[in-house]
Amino acid sequence: MSQTRLGPRRLSPGLVQTVVVSYGDGHHDAPRGDALRIDTRPLRNPPSDPVVRERMLHATGLDPHVQAYVRATPGFERIVQRGLDHALALLALPGRRFRVDIHVTCGGGRHRSIVVAEELAARLQAAGIGAETEHRHIDRPILT
């Protein structure tokens, strides 16, 4: 059975229009359904960096030091902005009567995908979109 943890509840007033789900592709149980998919694997993986491995290994993307590390990775802004642009375009479709889900993946679902999912939700909320996050694999064992 899949464990999930909801991220900080930064909900905009009104209806939830998008749910941003982070997960690790290495667990082989990706969320189902139609969704905008964002792959964060091109970003540096904190546990793969020998300089910070010990400090990052058991932390998650909800920890400030992991967030700072991932945000400083080249390509972070491009991945987040591209995902935001696509989500806003889908949300702006005339006559849209569906929720726009966003699935954000990395290898294990504990670091990069969480940071990007949280950033996307924050930017959507700043744009007046009701958004929440769900972290599907945040409590799963660390993949080697």
Phi, psi and omega in degrees: 000135182282133174265144175226156174225130176283142177284183177305136183281084177258068183270138173281154176301144179101197185287149171283119182258343178209144173240127181256115185250123173263148178199164178254122181298333181291350179271351174059033173216061181299152175299150182259166175103169179289133181198156168284125184253132179236124181259118181261006182297338174293343179283155177300137177266115184309315180292345179274351180269111184300336181292326184241003187310308184299320181287329186265336190307312184259006175272174177228175178293358174271349179277134184304321181291329175289317179301314180298318180297310182294318179298331180277356181286132176305134179099347182302308184298320180297315180296314181295314183294319178298316178297318179297314180301315179295317180297314180297324177296316178295319181292337182268001180302133180298135178072013181301130179231031182226156175278143177259111177267147179234124178253121183248120185244152167216197182289309185246350177078023183242343187232277188301312183297325180292315181298315180294318179299315180295319179294317178299315180299318180297318180290324176296316179296322178296334178272005178086016180263130175291116184220148173219163180244154173221132182247097190295323187240019184300330182257009180284161177299151179289132178275144178259000000 
